[in-house]
């Protein structure tokens, strides 16, 4: 399951980041996912719950923002949002447009943490 490895790598990256804040607990992780990244959000949410067990992310929320696909059209020089993933046509002139400028993202947008008093 591809969502499981995605969830695992996000958890790993976030764990790395928050390790500089001892005792910090992650409240929320926001993701940007392109419409072409073929991520099933429900499945990713499920894998998230499994992957955060026993990590500093336990109990955190995963917020997924789906980014629409933007293509640049060589014929008319404009950039536009695809109306459907079924047809890669320029929304302005209808020519085939395969120059994808946005839509394949899979990245962490932000991480919200709760600072807990240092356990020294
Ligand atoms: Zn065009």
PDB file of C-alpha atoms and ligand atoms in Angstrom:
ATOM      1  CA  UNK A   1       0.000   0.000   0.000  1.00  0.00           C
ATOM      2  CA  UNK A   2       1.580   3.191  -1.209  1.00  0.00           C
ATOM      3  CA  UNK A   3      -0.135   5.420   1.362  1.00  0.00           C
ATOM      4  CA  UNK A   4       1.528   3.475   4.160  1.00  0.00           C
ATOM      5  CA  UNK A   5       5.019   4.291   2.908  1.00  0.00           C
ATOM      6  CA  UNK A   6       3.992   7.920   2.375  1.00  0.00           C
ATOM      7  CA  UNK A   7       2.670   8.146   5.938  1.00  0.00           C
ATOM      8  CA  UNK A   8       5.822   6.471   7.265  1.00  0.00           C
ATOM      9  CA  UNK A   9       8.134   8.870   5.475  1.00  0.00           C
ATOM     10  CA  UNK A  10       6.164  11.916   6.668  1.00  0.00           C
ATOM     11  CA  UNK A  11       6.235  10.640  10.239  1.00  0.00           C
ATOM     12  CA  UNK A  12       9.974  10.117   9.915  1.00  0.00           C
ATOM     13  CA  UNK A  13      10.568  13.617   8.543  1.00  0.00           C
ATOM     14  CA  UNK A  14       8.395  15.254  11.211  1.00  0.00           C
ATOM     15  CA  UNK A  15      10.024  13.210  13.982  1.00  0.00           C
ATOM     16  CA  UNK A  16      13.394  14.428  12.739  1.00  0.00           C
ATOM     17  CA  UNK A  17      12.235  18.033  12.764  1.00  0.00           C
ATOM     18  CA  UNK A  18      10.689  17.994  16.220  1.00  0.00           C
ATOM     19  CA  UNK A  19      13.598  16.109  17.780  1.00  0.00           C
ATOM     20  CA  UNK A  20      15.252  19.501  18.286  1.00  0.00           C
ATOM     21  CA  UNK A  21      12.425  20.429  20.667  1.00  0.00           C
ATOM     22  CA  UNK A  22      12.636  18.019  23.602  1.00  0.00           C
ATOM     23  CA  UNK A  23       9.254  17.082  24.988  1.00  0.00           C
ATOM     24  CA  UNK A  24       7.382  18.698  22.113  1.00  0.00           C
ATOM     25  CA  UNK A  25       4.241  16.993  20.918  1.00  0.00           C
ATOM     26  CA  UNK A  26       2.955  17.342  17.408  1.00  0.00           C
ATOM     27  CA  UNK A  27      -0.636  18.603  17.206  1.00  0.00           C
ATOM     28  CA  UNK A  28      -1.138  18.876  13.503  1.00  0.00           C
ATOM     29  CA  UNK A  29       0.670  18.229  10.229  1.00  0.00           C
ATOM     30  CA  UNK A  30      -0.528  19.899   7.043  1.00  0.00           C
ATOM     31  CA  UNK A  31       0.260  18.359   3.708  1.00  0.00           C
ATOM     32  CA  UNK A  32       0.072  19.603   0.155  1.00  0.00           C
ATOM     33  CA  UNK A  33      -0.833  16.803  -2.187  1.00  0.00           C
ATOM     34  CA  UNK A  34      -1.130  17.309  -5.921  1.00  0.00           C
ATOM     35  CA  UNK A  35      -4.161  15.842  -7.648  1.00  0.00           C
ATOM     36  CA  UNK A  36      -1.776  13.735  -9.745  1.00  0.00           C
ATOM     37  CA  UNK A  37       0.084  12.279  -6.784  1.00  0.00           C
ATOM     38  CA  UNK A  38      -2.504   9.474  -6.700  1.00  0.00           C
ATOM     39  CA  UNK A  39      -2.937   9.566  -2.973  1.00  0.00           C
ATOM     40  CA  UNK A  40      -6.236   8.337  -1.571  1.00  0.00           C
ATOM     41  CA  UNK A  41      -6.891  10.611   1.362  1.00  0.00           C
ATOM     42  CA  UNK A  42      -9.026   8.157   3.363  1.00  0.00           C
ATOM     43  CA  UNK A  43      -6.357   5.563   3.001  1.00  0.00           C
ATOM     44  CA  UNK A  44      -3.639   8.037   3.961  1.00  0.00           C
ATOM     45  CA  UNK A  45      -5.618   9.054   7.078  1.00  0.00           C
ATOM     46  CA  UNK A  46      -5.944   5.421   8.067  1.00  0.00           C
ATOM     47  CA  UNK A  47      -2.220   4.801   7.565  1.00  0.00           C
ATOM     48  CA  UNK A  48      -1.498   7.958   9.524  1.00  0.00           C
ATOM     49  CA  UNK A  49      -3.274   6.625  12.612  1.00  0.00           C
ATOM     50  CA  UNK A  50      -1.231   3.439  12.383  1.00  0.00           C
ATOM     51  CA  UNK A  51       2.094   5.170  11.718  1.00  0.00           C
ATOM     52  CA  UNK A  52       1.976   7.773  14.507  1.00  0.00           C
ATOM     53  CA  UNK A  53       1.536   5.227  17.319  1.00  0.00           C
ATOM     54  CA  UNK A  54       4.409   5.495  19.759  1.00  0.00           C
ATOM     55  CA  UNK A  55       5.986   8.521  18.052  1.00  0.00           C
ATOM     56  CA  UNK A  56       6.021  12.213  19.061  1.00  0.00           C
ATOM     57  CA  UNK A  57       3.164  12.520  16.550  1.00  0.00           C
ATOM     58  CA  UNK A  58       0.782  10.269  18.462  1.00  0.00           C
ATOM     59  CA  UNK A  59      -2.661  11.872  18.616  1.00  0.00           C
ATOM     60  CA  UNK A  60      -1.882  14.445  15.931  1.00  0.00           C
ATOM     61  CA  UNK A  61      -4.152  15.406  13.078  1.00  0.00           C
ATOM     62  CA  UNK A  62      -3.231  15.109   9.447  1.00  0.00           C
ATOM     63  CA  UNK A  63      -4.688  17.843   7.262  1.00  0.00           C
ATOM     64  CA  UNK A  64      -4.477  17.197   3.541  1.00  0.00           C
ATOM     65  CA  UNK A  65      -4.830  19.976   1.028  1.00  0.00           C
ATOM     66  CA  UNK A  66      -5.313  18.756  -2.517  1.00  0.00           C
ATOM     67  CA  UNK A  67      -3.701  21.021  -5.111  1.00  0.00           C
ATOM     68  CA  UNK A  68      -5.371  21.182  -8.522  1.00  0.00           C
ATOM     69  CA  UNK A  69      -3.413  20.328 -11.637  1.00  0.00           C
ATOM     70  CA  UNK A  70      -2.027  23.359 -13.461  1.00  0.00           C
ATOM     71  CA  UNK A  71      -0.757  22.980 -16.999  1.00  0.00           C
ATOM     72  CA  UNK A  72       1.150  25.356 -19.177  1.00  0.00           C
ATOM     73  CA  UNK A  73      -0.033  25.445 -22.759  1.00  0.00           C
ATOM     74  CA  UNK A  74       2.597  25.702 -25.479  1.00  0.00           C
ATOM     75  CA  UNK A  75      -0.010  26.728 -28.053  1.00  0.00           C
ATOM     76  CA  UNK A  76      -1.405  29.822 -26.344  1.00  0.00           C
ATOM     77  CA  UNK A  77       1.229  30.372 -23.656  1.00  0.00           C
ATOM     78  CA  UNK A  78      -1.272  30.465 -20.819  1.00  0.00           C
ATOM     79  CA  UNK A  79      -1.407  28.453 -17.650  1.00  0.00           C
ATOM     80  CA  UNK A  80      -4.626  26.963 -16.432  1.00  0.00           C
ATOM     81  CA  UNK A  81      -6.278  24.461 -14.168  1.00  0.00           C
ATOM     82  CA  UNK A  82      -7.324  21.165 -15.697  1.00  0.00           C
ATOM     83  CA  UNK A  83     -11.051  20.658 -15.604  1.00  0.00           C
ATOM     84  CA  UNK A  84     -10.635  16.896 -15.479  1.00  0.00           C
ATOM     85  CA  UNK A  85      -7.782  14.469 -14.974  1.00  0.00           C
ATOM     86  CA  UNK A  86      -9.196  12.538 -17.932  1.00  0.00           C
ATOM     87  CA  UNK A  87      -8.180  15.123 -20.488  1.00  0.00           C
ATOM     88  CA  UNK A  88      -4.983  17.093 -20.559  1.00  0.00           C
ATOM     89  CA  UNK A  89      -6.298  19.953 -22.601  1.00  0.00           C
ATOM     90  CA  UNK A  90      -5.683  23.644 -22.169  1.00  0.00           C
ATOM     91  CA  UNK A  91      -8.715  25.254 -20.481  1.00  0.00           C
ATOM     92  CA  UNK A  92      -8.173  28.354 -22.653  1.00  0.00           C
ATOM     93  CA  UNK A  93      -7.722  27.064 -26.195  1.00  0.00           C
ATOM     94  CA  UNK A  94      -8.405  23.325 -25.995  1.00  0.00           C
ATOM     95  CA  UNK A  95      -5.000  22.221 -27.296  1.00  0.00           C
ATOM     96  CA  UNK A  96      -3.274  19.258 -25.687  1.00  0.00           C
ATOM     97  CA  UNK A  97      -1.205  20.529 -22.792  1.00  0.00           C
ATOM     98  CA  UNK A  98       1.189  18.106 -21.159  1.00  0.00           C
ATOM     99  CA  UNK A  99       3.464  20.570 -19.413  1.00  0.00           C
ATOM    100  CA  UNK A 100       2.358  20.038 -15.822  1.00  0.00           C
ATOM    101  CA  UNK A 101       3.360  22.925 -13.539  1.00  0.00           C
ATOM    102  CA  UNK A 102       1.512  21.810 -10.427  1.00  0.00           C
ATOM    103  CA  UNK A 103      -0.224  18.630  -9.362  1.00  0.00           C
ATOM    104  CA  UNK A 104       2.515  16.163  -8.480  1.00  0.00           C
ATOM    105  CA  UNK A 105       3.374  17.681  -5.090  1.00  0.00           C
ATOM    106  CA  UNK A 106       3.639  15.618  -1.987  1.00  0.00           C
ATOM    107  CA  UNK A 107       5.103  17.854   0.651  1.00  0.00           C
ATOM    108  CA  UNK A 108       4.758  18.971   4.228  1.00  0.00           C
ATOM    109  CA  UNK A 109       3.289  22.466   4.333  1.00  0.00           C
ATOM    110  CA  UNK A 110       3.480  23.081   8.072  1.00  0.00           C
ATOM    111  CA  UNK A 111       3.786  21.384  11.420  1.00  0.00           C
ATOM    112  CA  UNK A 112       2.090  22.578  14.576  1.00  0.00           C
ATOM    113  CA  UNK A 113       3.631  21.568  17.881  1.00  0.00           C
ATOM    114  CA  UNK A 114       2.837  21.952  21.533  1.00  0.00           C
ATOM    115  CA  UNK A 115       5.861  22.831  23.606  1.00  0.00           C
ATOM    116  CA  UNK A 116       5.856  20.849  26.783  1.00  0.00           C
ATOM    117  CA  UNK A 117       8.058  21.929  29.691  1.00  0.00           C
ATOM    118  CA  UNK A 118      11.445  20.325  29.327  1.00  0.00           C
ATOM    119  CA  UNK A 119      11.773  16.995  31.009  1.00  0.00           C
ATOM    120  CA  UNK A 120      15.228  17.404  32.512  1.00  0.00           C
TER     121      UNK A 120
HETATM  122 ZN1  LIG B   1      -3.902  26.994 -24.701  1.00  0.00          ZN
END
